Short mmCIF file of C-alpha atoms in Angstrom, two decimals:
data_model
loop_
_atom_site.label_atom_id
_atom_site.label_comp_id
_atom_site.label_asym_id
_atom_site.label_seq_id
_atom_site.Cartn_x
_atom_site.Cartn_y
_atom_site.Cartn_z
CA MET W 1 17.71 31.43 10.61
CA THR W 2 14.38 30.56 12.18
CA PRO W 3 13.09 27.62 10.97
CA LEU W 4 9.34 27.51 10.13
CA LEU W 5 8.17 24.43 12.18
CA GLU W 6 10.90 22.91 14.92
CA LEU W 7 9.31 19.97 17.17
CA ASP W 8 11.40 20.33 20.55
CA ASP W 9 11.10 16.35 22.43
CA LEU W 10 8.17 16.35 21.04
CA ARG W 11 6.30 13.74 23.40
CA ALA W 12 2.23 12.44 23.12
CA SER W 13 0.42 10.16 25.13
CA PHE W 14 -3.25 8.24 24.88
CA PRO W 15 -5.17 6.93 27.52
CA GLY W 16 -5.27 3.26 27.26
CA PRO W 17 -6.71 0.67 29.95
CA ASP W 18 -3.53 0.73 31.81
CA GLY W 19 -2.44 3.71 31.65
CA PRO W 20 -1.30 6.22 29.93
CA VAL W 21 0.77 4.89 26.96
CA GLU W 22 3.41 6.66 25.55
CA VAL W 23 3.14 6.63 21.50
CA LEU W 24 5.87 9.24 20.40
CA ARG W 25 8.90 9.38 22.88
CA GLY W 26 10.43 12.33 21.91
CA VAL W 27 11.12 13.91 18.73
CA THR W 28 13.22 16.64 17.55
CA MET W 29 12.83 17.66 13.85
CA SER W 30 12.86 20.48 11.78
CA VAL W 31 11.03 21.95 8.93
CA ALA W 32 13.26 25.09 6.95
CA ALA W 33 11.58 27.41 4.76
CA GLY W 34 10.20 25.80 1.04
CA GLU W 35 11.77 22.74 2.08
CA LYS W 36 9.98 19.55 1.25
CA VAL W 37 10.72 16.86 5.02
CA ALA W 38 9.45 13.72 4.53
CA LEU W 39 8.72 11.61 7.74
CA VAL W 40 8.90 7.43 6.87
CA GLY W 41 8.60 4.47 9.15
CA GLU W 42 6.62 1.85 9.46
CA SER W 43 2.86 1.01 10.80
CA GLY W 44 3.03 2.43 14.51
CA SER W 45 5.92 4.48 14.00
CA GLY W 46 4.21 7.55 15.48
CA LYS W 47 4.31 9.34 12.03
CA SER W 48 1.44 10.43 11.79
CA VAL W 49 0.58 11.32 15.60
CA THR W 50 3.61 13.45 14.98
CA ALA W 51 1.84 15.46 11.93
CA ARG W 52 -1.96 15.61 14.26
CA ALA W 53 0.17 16.25 17.31
CA VAL W 54 1.29 19.30 15.10
CA LEU W 55 -1.85 20.52 14.55
CA ARG W 56 -3.08 19.48 17.50
CA LEU W 57 -6.08 16.92 16.62
CA ASP W 58 -6.13 14.51 18.48
CA ARG W 59 -8.52 15.67 21.55
CA ASP W 60 -6.78 12.95 24.11
CA ALA W 61 -3.48 13.30 23.44
CA SER W 62 -1.37 14.73 26.00
CA LEU W 63 1.34 16.24 24.79
CA SER W 64 4.62 18.07 25.97
CA GLY W 65 7.72 18.99 24.49
CA ARG W 66 8.15 22.01 22.29
CA VAL W 67 5.78 22.57 18.55
CA LEU W 68 7.42 26.32 17.36
CA LEU W 69 5.60 27.59 14.18
CA ASP W 70 7.46 30.70 13.54
CA GLY W 71 9.49 30.62 16.47
CA LYS W 72 5.81 30.33 18.50
CA ASP W 73 4.76 27.23 20.70
CA VAL W 74 1.36 25.88 18.78
CA LEU W 75 0.25 23.33 22.36
CA GLY W 76 0.10 26.82 23.91
CA LEU W 77 -2.32 28.72 21.93
CA SER W 78 -5.91 28.96 22.79
CA GLU W 79 -8.46 26.32 20.11
CA ARG W 80 -9.15 29.50 19.22
CA ALA W 81 -5.49 31.02 17.59
CA MET W 82 -5.25 26.91 16.71
CA ARG W 83 -8.46 27.23 14.57
CA ASP W 84 -6.05 29.72 12.64
CA VAL W 85 -2.88 28.03 12.27
CA ARG W 86 -4.97 25.03 10.83
CA GLY W 87 -5.55 26.05 7.10
CA ALA W 88 -4.19 29.53 6.56
CA ARG W 89 -0.69 28.57 8.34
CA ILE W 90 -0.86 24.94 8.25
CA GLY W 91 -2.89 22.89 5.23
CA LEU W 92 -3.69 18.99 5.86
CA VAL W 93 -3.30 16.68 3.07
CA PHE W 94 -4.78 12.50 4.52
CA GLN W 95 -5.00 9.58 2.87
CA ASP W 96 -8.54 8.70 2.04
CA PRO W 97 -9.84 11.78 -0.16
CA LEU W 98 -13.48 10.26 0.25
CA ALA W 99 -13.33 10.25 3.94
CA SER W 100 -11.80 14.34 3.84
CA LEU W 101 -15.13 15.34 1.25
CA ASN W 102 -18.03 16.47 2.96
CA PRO W 103 -20.12 14.21 0.32
CA VAL W 104 -23.46 16.13 0.24
CA MET W 105 -21.48 19.70 -0.85
CA THR W 106 -20.15 20.63 -3.80
CA ILE W 107 -16.48 20.92 -4.43
CA GLY W 108 -16.40 24.39 -5.29
CA TRP W 109 -17.99 24.97 -1.91
CA GLN W 110 -15.35 22.86 0.16
CA ILE W 111 -12.47 24.78 -1.50
CA MET W 112 -13.96 27.93 -1.18
CA GLN W 113 -14.35 27.36 2.54
CA PRO W 114 -11.16 28.82 4.04
CA LEU W 115 -11.03 31.67 2.48
CA LEU W 116 -14.66 32.64 3.43
CA ILE W 117 -14.19 32.13 6.41
CA ARG W 118 -11.38 34.53 6.59
CA GLY W 119 -14.05 36.98 5.02
CA VAL W 120 -13.26 36.23 1.09
CA LYS W 121 -15.63 37.52 -0.49
CA LYS W 122 -17.87 35.27 -2.73
CA LYS W 123 -16.62 35.83 -6.42
CA GLU W 124 -13.51 36.25 -5.40
CA ALA W 125 -13.44 32.63 -3.86
CA ARG W 126 -14.65 30.99 -6.70
CA ARG W 127 -12.67 32.79 -8.64
CA ARG W 128 -9.64 31.73 -7.37
CA GLY W 129 -11.08 28.50 -6.42
CA VAL W 130 -11.48 27.61 -10.42
CA GLU W 131 -8.06 28.74 -10.79
CA LEU W 132 -6.29 26.32 -8.62
CA LEU W 133 -8.27 23.47 -9.41
CA GLY W 134 -7.46 24.57 -12.82
CA ARG W 135 -3.94 24.84 -12.04
CA LEU W 136 -4.31 21.29 -10.34
CA GLY W 137 -5.01 19.28 -13.73
CA VAL W 138 -8.94 19.59 -13.54
CA ARG W 139 -9.85 20.24 -16.97
CA ASP W 140 -13.38 22.42 -17.44
CA ALA W 141 -12.67 23.51 -13.56
CA ASP W 142 -15.24 26.10 -13.55
CA ARG W 143 -18.41 24.20 -14.83
CA ARG W 144 -16.59 21.08 -12.22
CA PHE W 145 -16.33 23.41 -9.69
CA ASP W 146 -20.38 23.10 -8.82
CA ASP W 147 -19.98 18.90 -9.02
CA TYR W 148 -20.02 16.63 -6.53
CA PRO W 149 -17.10 14.01 -4.78
CA HIS W 150 -19.10 11.32 -6.14
CA GLN W 151 -18.58 12.61 -9.22
CA PHE W 152 -14.94 12.38 -9.37
CA SER W 153 -12.42 10.09 -9.75
CA GLY W 154 -9.85 9.07 -6.94
CA GLY W 155 -6.97 10.76 -8.48
CA MET W 156 -9.26 13.71 -9.01
CA ARG W 157 -10.76 13.57 -5.49
CA GLN W 158 -7.11 13.84 -4.52
CA ARG W 159 -6.55 17.08 -6.07
CA VAL W 160 -9.92 18.41 -4.43
CA VAL W 161 -8.70 18.18 -0.80
CA ILE W 162 -4.75 19.10 -1.69
CA ALA W 163 -6.61 22.56 -3.38
CA ILE W 164 -9.17 22.74 -0.08
CA ALA W 165 -5.35 22.25 1.72
CA VAL W 166 -3.70 25.05 -0.21
CA ILE W 167 -6.08 27.84 -1.19
CA ALA W 168 -5.46 29.71 1.42
CA GLU W 169 -1.66 29.75 0.59
CA PRO W 170 -0.07 27.86 4.11
CA ALA W 171 2.94 28.46 4.06
CA LEU W 172 3.46 24.69 5.44
CA LEU W 173 1.59 21.84 3.45
CA ILE W 174 1.54 18.29 5.92
CA ALA W 175 0.62 15.32 3.68
CA ASP W 176 -0.50 11.92 5.30
CA GLU W 177 0.64 9.25 2.62
CA PRO W 178 -1.01 11.58 0.19
CA THR W 179 -0.58 8.93 -2.79
CA THR W 180 -1.15 5.51 -0.45
CA ALA W 181 -4.72 4.98 -2.63
CA LEU W 182 -3.95 5.65 -5.51
CA ASP W 183 -2.97 3.76 -8.50
CA VAL W 184 0.52 4.02 -9.95
CA ARG W 185 0.38 6.29 -12.65
CA VAL W 186 -1.87 9.01 -10.63
CA GLN W 187 0.25 9.04 -8.05
CA ALA W 188 3.29 10.44 -9.93
CA GLN W 189 1.16 12.83 -11.59
CA VAL W 190 -0.06 13.83 -7.70
CA LEU W 191 3.47 14.08 -6.50
CA THR W 192 4.25 15.91 -9.78
CA LEU W 193 1.39 18.54 -8.29
CA LEU W 194 2.26 19.18 -5.57
CA ARG W 195 6.21 19.55 -5.75
CA GLU W 196 5.25 22.24 -8.51
CA LEU W 197 2.96 23.85 -6.09
CA ALA W 198 5.35 23.76 -3.93
CA ALA W 199 8.17 25.17 -5.65
CA GLU W 200 5.46 27.57 -7.15
CA ARG W 201 5.00 29.23 -3.91
CA SER W 202 8.02 28.34 -1.83
CA MET W 203 5.56 26.23 0.58
CA SER W 204 7.20 23.63 3.27
CA VAL W 205 6.03 20.25 2.59
CA LEU W 206 5.90 17.97 5.00
CA LEU W 207 5.43 14.52 3.35
CA ILE W 208 4.40 11.36 5.95
CA THR W 209 4.84 8.31 3.70
CA HIS W 210 5.75 4.19 4.20
CA ASP W 211 6.97 4.29 0.76
CA LEU W 212 10.82 4.70 0.15
CA GLY W 213 10.64 5.27 -3.40
CA ILE W 214 8.51 8.14 -3.20
CA VAL W 215 10.09 9.83 -0.22
CA ALA W 216 13.67 9.45 -3.29
CA GLY W 217 11.30 11.64 -5.58
CA PHE W 218 10.29 14.32 -3.26
CA ALA W 219 12.31 15.41 -0.28
CA ASP W 220 15.06 17.08 0.55
CA ARG W 221 15.53 15.80 3.91
CA VAL W 222 14.34 12.89 5.61
CA VAL W 223 13.40 11.59 9.45
CA VAL W 224 13.37 7.63 9.33
CA MET W 225 10.55 7.30 13.03
CA ARG W 226 10.86 4.01 14.62
CA HIS W 227 8.68 3.86 17.83
CA GLY W 228 7.83 7.04 18.26
CA ALA W 229 10.72 8.71 17.75
CA PRO W 230 13.85 9.26 14.81
CA VAL W 231 16.49 7.05 14.91
CA GLU W 232 18.03 8.99 11.62
CA GLN W 233 17.59 12.22 10.09
CA GLY W 234 19.20 14.05 7.63
CA VAL W 235 19.42 15.37 3.60
CA VAL W 236 17.71 12.51 1.53
CA ASP W 237 21.22 11.48 -0.80
CA ASP W 238 23.09 10.81 2.44
CA ILE W 239 20.79 8.56 3.95
CA TYR W 240 19.93 6.84 1.01
CA ALA W 241 23.63 6.56 0.02
CA ARG W 242 25.30 5.77 3.75
CA PRO W 243 22.80 5.15 6.42
CA GLN W 244 24.02 5.33 9.69
CA HIS W 245 21.47 3.35 11.88
CA PRO W 246 20.62 -0.24 11.44
CA TYR W 247 16.96 0.18 11.52
CA THR W 248 17.51 2.61 8.31
CA ARG W 249 19.70 -0.02 6.25
CA GLY W 250 17.01 -2.77 7.02
CA LEU W 251 14.40 -0.74 5.97
CA LEU W 252 16.49 0.60 3.05
CA ALA W 253 17.46 -3.21 1.88
CA SER W 254 13.63 -4.49 2.29
CA VAL W 255 12.49 -2.60 -0.89
CA PRO W 256 11.88 -4.25 -4.13
CA ARG W 257 12.99 -2.47 -6.84
CA ILE W 258 11.88 -2.50 -10.30
CA ASP W 259 15.66 -1.53 -11.35
CA ASP W 260 18.12 -4.05 -9.23
CA ASP W 261 18.67 -7.89 -10.38
CA PRO W 262 15.75 -9.70 -8.65
CA SER W 263 17.84 -12.68 -8.22
CA ARG W 264 19.22 -10.69 -5.31
CA ARG W 265 18.04 -11.23 -2.50
CA LEU W 266 15.90 -8.96 -0.13
CA SER W 267 17.11 -8.61 3.30
CA THR W 268 15.42 -7.31 5.92
CA VAL W 269 15.40 -5.35 9.69
CA ASP W 270 17.14 -7.31 11.71
CA GLU W 271 15.12 -6.47 14.40
CA ALA W 272 17.80 -9.10 17.09
CA ALA W 273 20.54 -6.81 15.66
CA LEU W 274 18.10 -3.86 16.66
CA GLU W 275 17.15 -5.00 20.78
CA GLY W 276 19.55 -3.53 22.40
CA GLU W 277 18.36 -0.17 20.55
CA VAL W 278 16.35 1.75 23.44
CA ARG W 279 13.04 1.76 23.17
CA MET Y 1 10.45 -22.12 -16.95
CA THR Y 2 8.70 -19.84 -19.35
CA ALA Y 3 7.98 -22.63 -21.66
CA VAL Y 4 4.60 -24.19 -21.86
CA THR Y 5 5.20 -27.50 -22.26
CA GLY Y 6 2.41 -30.16 -22.08
CA VAL Y 7 -0.38 -29.76 -19.37
CA SER Y 8 -0.54 -26.49 -17.55
CA ALA Y 9 -1.10 -26.24 -14.39
CA LEU Y 10 -3.57 -24.02 -15.08
CA SER Y 11 -4.87 -22.00 -18.40
CA VAL Y 12 -7.19 -19.69 -18.95
CA ARG Y 13 -9.58 -19.42 -22.18
CA ASN Y 14 -11.56 -16.39 -23.40
CA LEU Y 15 -12.37 -15.38 -20.04
CA VAL Y 16 -15.62 -12.86 -19.72
CA LYS Y 17 -17.30 -11.47 -17.43
CA SER Y 18 -19.78 -8.77 -16.71
CA PHE Y 19 -21.17 -6.70 -13.37
CA GLY Y 20 -24.66 -5.24 -14.01
CA GLY Y 21 -23.67 -4.99 -17.27
CA ARG Y 22 -20.81 -3.71 -17.24
CA PRO Y 23 -17.70 -5.90 -18.78
CA VAL Y 24 -14.55 -6.40 -16.32
CA VAL Y 25 -13.50 -8.52 -17.83
CA LYS Y 26 -12.94 -9.04 -21.92
CA GLY Y 27 -11.46 -11.85 -22.89
CA VAL Y 28 -8.80 -12.87 -20.99
CA SER Y 29 -6.14 -15.96 -21.74
CA PHE Y 30 -3.29 -17.64 -20.10
CA ASP Y 31 -1.36 -20.74 -18.75
CA LEU Y 32 0.21 -20.72 -16.26
CA ALA Y 33 3.37 -23.60 -16.82
CA PRO Y 34 4.49 -25.75 -13.85
CA GLY Y 35 6.42 -24.65 -10.79
CA GLU Y 36 6.07 -20.86 -12.48
CA VAL Y 37 5.17 -17.47 -11.23
CA LEU Y 38 3.40 -15.61 -13.37
CA GLY Y 39 1.83 -12.02 -12.11
CA LEU Y 40 -0.92 -10.28 -12.94
CA VAL Y 41 -0.48 -6.56 -12.61
CA GLY Y 42 -2.84 -4.18 -13.38
CA GLU Y 43 -4.63 -1.16 -11.79
CA SER Y 44 -8.08 -0.54 -9.57
CA GLY Y 45 -10.75 -1.52 -12.03
CA SER Y 46 -8.51 -3.30 -14.39
CA GLY Y 47 -10.39 -6.29 -13.50
CA LYS Y 48 -7.35 -8.45 -12.25
CA SER Y 49 -8.93 -9.52 -8.60
CA THR Y 50 -12.13 -10.43 -10.62
CA VAL Y 51 -9.85 -12.87 -13.06
CA ALA Y 52 -8.72 -14.35 -9.53
CA ARG Y 53 -12.06 -15.18 -8.49
CA CYS Y 54 -13.31 -16.57 -11.80
CA VAL Y 55 -10.40 -18.77 -11.57
CA ALA Y 56 -11.20 -19.97 -8.15
CA ARG Y 57 -14.72 -20.66 -8.90
CA LEU Y 58 -15.66 -17.65 -5.67
CA THR Y 59 -17.37 -15.79 -8.68
CA LYS Y 60 -18.98 -17.80 -11.99
CA PRO Y 61 -17.64 -16.04 -14.90
CA ASP Y 62 -20.23 -15.68 -18.13
CA SER Y 63 -18.09 -17.47 -20.83
CA GLY Y 64 -15.02 -18.75 -21.40
CA GLU Y 65 -12.52 -21.61 -20.08
CA ILE Y 66 -10.45 -22.55 -17.21
CA ARG Y 67 -8.52 -26.14 -16.85
CA LEU Y 68 -6.72 -27.25 -14.12
CA GLY Y 69 -3.95 -29.49 -14.64
CA GLY Y 70 -6.52 -30.31 -17.65
CA ARG Y 71 -9.48 -30.52 -15.72
CA ASP Y 72 -12.41 -28.17 -16.38
CA VAL Y 73 -12.61 -25.71 -13.37
CA LEU Y 74 -16.46 -24.22 -14.89
CA GLY Y 75 -18.17 -27.55 -15.61
CA ALA Y 76 -17.16 -29.35 -12.71
CA SER Y 77 -19.71 -31.41 -10.52
CA ARG Y 78 -19.99 -30.42 -6.90
CA ARG Y 79 -17.97 -33.69 -6.16
CA GLU Y 80 -15.15 -32.74 -8.37
CA LEU Y 81 -15.00 -29.30 -7.12
CA ARG Y 82 -14.08 -30.59 -3.93
CA THR Y 83 -10.49 -32.15 -5.85
CA LEU Y 84 -10.05 -29.06 -7.52
CA ARG Y 85 -10.70 -26.92 -5.00
CA ARG Y 86 -7.85 -29.13 -2.66
CA ASP Y 87 -5.52 -28.89 -5.85
CA MET Y 88 -6.15 -24.28 -5.94
CA GLN Y 89 -5.89 -22.57 -3.18
CA MET Y 90 -6.01 -19.07 -3.12
CA VAL Y 91 -4.32 -16.42 -0.69
CA PHE Y 92 -6.03 -13.25 0.09
CA GLN Y 93 -4.90 -9.39 1.12
CA ASP Y 94 -6.32 -8.93 4.00
CA PRO Y 95 -5.13 -11.91 6.68
CA TYR Y 96 -6.91 -10.07 9.60
CA SER Y 97 -10.52 -10.93 7.72
CA SER Y 98 -9.54 -14.26 6.17
CA LEU Y 99 -8.94 -16.44 9.71
CA ASN Y 100 -11.66 -17.47 11.25
CA PRO Y 101 -11.16 -15.11 14.67
CA ARG Y 102 -12.61 -18.09 17.17
CA MET Y 103 -9.71 -21.00 15.21
CA THR Y 104 -6.42 -21.11 17.08
CA ALA Y 105 -3.50 -21.42 14.13
CA GLY Y 106 -3.36 -24.86 14.72
CA ALA Y 107 -7.38 -26.11 13.82
CA LEU Y 108 -6.90 -23.08 10.89
CA ILE Y 109 -3.89 -25.45 9.32
CA GLU Y 110 -5.49 -28.37 9.97
CA GLU Y 111 -9.07 -27.29 9.18
CA GLY Y 112 -8.36 -28.47 5.16
CA LEU Y 113 -6.59 -32.03 6.05
CA LEU Y 114 -9.85 -32.41 8.28
CA VAL Y 115 -12.13 -30.70 5.30
CA HIS Y 116 -10.45 -33.25 2.54
CA GLY Y 117 -9.81 -36.46 4.57
CA ILE Y 118 -6.50 -35.76 3.84
CA GLU Y 119 -5.48 -36.91 7.60
CA PRO Y 120 -8.08 -38.75 9.37
CA ASP Y 121 -5.57 -38.82 12.60
CA ARG Y 122 -5.81 -35.88 15.08
CA ARG Y 123 -2.14 -36.56 16.28
CA LYS Y 124 -0.45 -36.87 12.67
CA ARG Y 125 -3.07 -33.79 11.27
CA ARG Y 126 -0.91 -32.04 14.80
CA ASP Y 127 1.77 -32.76 12.88
CA ARG Y 128 1.42 -31.52 9.72
CA ALA Y 129 0.13 -28.43 11.46
CA THR Y 130 3.29 -27.86 13.52
CA ALA Y 131 5.74 -28.82 10.24
CA LEU Y 132 3.56 -26.08 8.20
CA LEU Y 133 4.00 -23.49 10.91
CA GLU Y 134 7.77 -24.02 10.99
CA THR Y 135 7.95 -23.97 6.47
CA VAL Y 136 6.29 -21.02 6.86
CA GLY Y 137 8.80 -19.46 9.98
CA LEU Y 138 6.75 -19.74 12.47
CA SER Y 139 6.72 -22.48 15.60
CA ALA Y 140 5.64 -24.89 17.22
CA ALA Y 141 4.13 -23.38 20.33
CA ASP Y 142 1.97 -21.30 18.30
CA ALA Y 143 -0.38 -23.78 17.34
CA ASP Y 144 -2.55 -23.27 19.62
CA ARG Y 145 -2.52 -19.01 19.67
CA HIS Y 146 -5.79 -17.09 18.27
CA PRO Y 147 -5.16 -14.93 15.25
CA ARG Y 148 -5.73 -11.38 17.10
CA SER Y 149 -2.74 -12.23 18.96
CA PHE Y 150 -0.28 -12.54 15.29
CA SER Y 151 1.81 -9.79 13.70
CA GLY Y 152 -0.36 -8.37 10.36
CA GLY Y 153 2.21 -11.00 9.06
CA GLN Y 154 2.53 -13.49 11.22
CA ARG Y 155 -1.32 -13.68 10.20
CA GLN Y 156 -0.18 -14.02 6.33
CA ARG Y 157 1.69 -16.74 7.26
CA ILE Y 158 -0.88 -18.50 8.75
CA ALA Y 159 -2.75 -18.36 5.93
CA ILE Y 160 -0.38 -19.47 3.39
CA ALA Y 161 0.20 -22.30 5.62
CA ARG Y 162 -3.50 -23.05 5.51
CA ALA Y 163 -2.94 -22.54 2.16
CA LEU Y 164 -0.88 -24.89 1.79
CA ALA Y 165 -1.46 -27.64 4.04
CA VAL Y 166 -3.91 -30.13 1.87
CA GLU Y 167 -0.94 -29.88 -0.77
CA PRO Y 168 -1.96 -27.51 -3.99
CA LYS Y 169 -1.39 -27.89 -7.45
CA VAL Y 170 -1.43 -24.03 -7.92
CA LEU Y 171 -1.87 -21.25 -5.21
CA ILE Y 172 -3.76 -17.85 -6.06
CA CYS Y 173 -2.13 -15.08 -4.60
CA ASP Y 174 -4.41 -11.88 -4.02
CA GLU Y 175 -2.70 -8.96 -3.53
CA VAL Y 176 -1.22 -11.10 -0.54
CA VAL Y 177 1.45 -8.46 0.89
CA SER Y 178 -0.04 -5.12 0.21
CA SER Y 179 -0.83 -4.79 3.26
CA LEU Y 180 2.11 -5.18 5.27
CA ASP Y 181 5.18 -2.82 6.29
CA VAL Y 182 8.44 -3.35 3.88
CA SER Y 183 10.70 -5.07 5.95
CA VAL Y 184 7.67 -7.53 6.82
CA GLN Y 185 6.74 -7.30 2.90
CA ALA Y 186 10.94 -8.62 2.56
CA GLN Y 187 9.84 -11.92 4.69
CA VAL Y 188 6.76 -12.74 3.15
CA LEU Y 189 8.22 -12.44 -0.17
CA ASN Y 190 11.59 -14.37 1.48
CA LEU Y 191 9.12 -17.28 1.94
CA PHE Y 192 7.00 -17.51 -1.01
CA ARG Y 193 10.10 -17.79 -3.00
CA ASP Y 194 11.58 -20.45 -0.48
CA LEU Y 195 8.57 -21.99 -1.11
CA ARG Y 196 8.19 -22.93 -4.44
CA GLU Y 197 12.25 -23.81 -4.29
CA ARG Y 198 10.81 -26.50 -2.08
CA LEU Y 199 7.13 -27.01 -3.20
CA ASP Y 200 6.60 -27.84 -6.34
CA LEU Y 201 4.33 -25.42 -6.96
CA SER Y 202 2.45 -22.75 -9.31
CA ILE Y 203 1.70 -19.75 -8.69
CA LEU Y 204 -0.62 -17.20 -9.93
CA PHE Y 205 -0.02 -13.65 -7.68
CA ILE Y 206 -2.36 -10.54 -8.45
CA ALA Y 207 -0.24 -7.45 -7.58
CA HIS Y 208 -0.94 -3.89 -8.41
CA ASP Y 209 3.13 -3.54 -6.93
CA LEU Y 210 5.20 -3.76 -10.15
CA ALA Y 211 8.00 -3.87 -8.01
CA VAL Y 212 6.77 -6.64 -5.50
CA VAL Y 213 6.24 -9.14 -9.23
CA HIS Y 214 9.84 -7.90 -10.72
CA TYR Y 215 11.34 -9.44 -7.80
CA LEU Y 216 8.78 -13.02 -7.57
CA CYS Y 217 7.82 -13.85 -10.73
CA ASP Y 218 9.03 -15.85 -13.80
CA ARG Y 219 6.26 -14.16 -16.36
CA VAL Y 220 4.32 -11.16 -15.76
CA ALA Y 221 0.54 -10.46 -17.36
CA VAL Y 222 -0.43 -7.21 -17.76
CA LEU Y 223 -4.41 -5.92 -17.69
CA ASP Y 224 -6.14 -2.98 -18.74
CA GLN Y 225 -9.80 -2.15 -18.30
CA GLY Y 226 -10.09 -5.89 -17.95
CA SER Y 227 -7.88 -6.63 -21.39
CA LEU Y 228 -4.60 -8.54 -21.53
CA VAL Y 229 -2.31 -6.06 -23.26
CA GLU Y 230 0.99 -8.06 -22.67
CA ILE Y 231 2.32 -10.85 -21.38
CA GLY Y 232 5.91 -12.36 -21.45
CA PRO Y 233 8.96 -13.16 -18.69
CA CYS Y 234 9.68 -10.40 -16.59
CA GLY Y 235 13.21 -10.12 -17.79
CA GLU Y 236 11.62 -8.70 -21.00
CA ILE Y 237 8.68 -6.76 -20.34
CA TYR Y 238 10.82 -4.72 -17.65
CA ARG Y 239 13.44 -3.60 -19.79
CA ARG Y 240 11.58 -3.50 -23.01
CA PRO Y 241 7.63 -2.89 -23.10
CA ALA Y 242 6.13 -3.51 -25.61
CA HIS Y 243 2.65 -1.69 -24.76
CA PRO Y 244 2.31 2.08 -24.74
CA TYR Y 245 -0.18 1.04 -21.53
CA THR Y 246 2.98 -0.84 -19.75
CA ARG Y 247 5.30 1.30 -20.33
CA SER Y 248 3.46 4.16 -18.42
CA LEU Y 249 2.89 1.66 -15.75
CA LEU Y 250 6.67 1.39 -15.47
CA ASP Y 251 7.70 4.70 -16.33
CA ALA Y 252 5.23 6.24 -12.46
CA VAL Y 253 7.03 3.09 -10.66
CA PRO Y 254 9.65 5.16 -7.71
CA VAL Y 255 12.75 3.90 -6.85
CA PRO Y 256 14.35 4.09 -4.33
CA ASP Y 257 17.10 5.85 -5.17
CA PRO Y 258 17.05 9.92 -5.13
CA ALA Y 259 19.40 10.35 -8.23
CA ALA Y 260 17.63 7.98 -10.47
CA GLU Y 261 14.86 9.72 -9.34
CA ARG Y 262 15.79 13.32 -10.33
CA ALA Y 263 17.05 11.78 -13.44
CA ARG Y 264 13.39 10.32 -14.49
CA GLN Y 265 11.63 13.79 -13.64
CA ALA Y 266 14.15 15.65 -15.55
CA VAL Y 267 12.97 13.67 -18.63
#
């Protein structure tokens, strides 16, 4: 079976003062239809750049390798064709809901856009938008549809952003740190919604996060990134129970847990042991 | 360690603070025992940072009482405040904005020693800064570097060394590990553990991450919309939270264990 999304030796470099800087050093991974994959790593690991490269969002990035969506390489698509991929085939949710919403437009207008630009009638777009917003746990969705972003709390705004991302029923949702700005209880609600939504629509999810706790409860498979390339990937239970790479082991051992004995000292990633690794 | 006997290192009584008529802290009271690490947790808007800022007198509370080793903080004269500031130091979340970019790490650490007249001799000041750099896991050679050449975790170490330089009795830490990567966070948390063992230091540790507080703190105080709903030893509160709010917070904390997460979601 062809995976929905397949990255084959994806490389990205950005112009720097001393010539191009390679940020992705060959990412090879895939997301099957209906599968939830987490891309984890620390800052600078390239996890967000990977997500953005799939959608070709960074104009100054030079990309090489292949990004196959349904077996078709999107790196070769025209900008016009790319616009159709964004939103219709792949939805995107960013960390900061305030930055991704237009403050002077009603949230309803923003939720309807992906449908309106694809020729859906306004009345129908509104009906589907209100229904989806209600499904995402926004009470009084019909009335709130005409409110502005500032009238929503952080958690509610993130639901609006999710609504915009999934209204056109993309096959894949890319969520880049979607709950990092949220309080822990709201985070749990939003993750539950994403999980339910993915199940109801057999939608694949590529979740980018630094939080290994979130990954454990969300993903089917996990890809651990470091210095612009995956160091290890596999089924979530295997990676957590038997991490093979010293970096993955170090990362898992450095997370404090509320179900752990606090007198046990956290260990940290042993940079020295990783020195020999290919950079 | 949890029993409050004699004089508290820090005592806060009925602290009240509003902004623009909106109450943010609604009568908060707690004690910090000598040598204790007390976690103050809550969601955004719970008032935890405002409590910290009031205690450090960076914000003037509307009413209440704050005592540092028995001395009145809110009624302190400018002169008394200088001594109080020496005994109570603060470390902030963002190590990028809390360090003057034009000063070297060494100068940043020495500043307190100079300002408080603790070490007038230049050579000795330098020696103490070097020793402090080593205490926080940096080296003597780092003294001449500027903040921009350090990573986030290293900067936070410098901020900690700077706070420790004046040998405070109480350290107020406001979200000091929340902007750090997990592996760096673990290093800084371990540094705090070592410091508390080596130094006679009481720490008020403000954080939103309940797992971090569980790892580091003796007791935890839970703040909800400006009021303390629960305070007690971590071991008890994490195992048997008495207040429904605390329970709802703990229930929402993800655990890096797929089987445990599945079991939790099935509930």
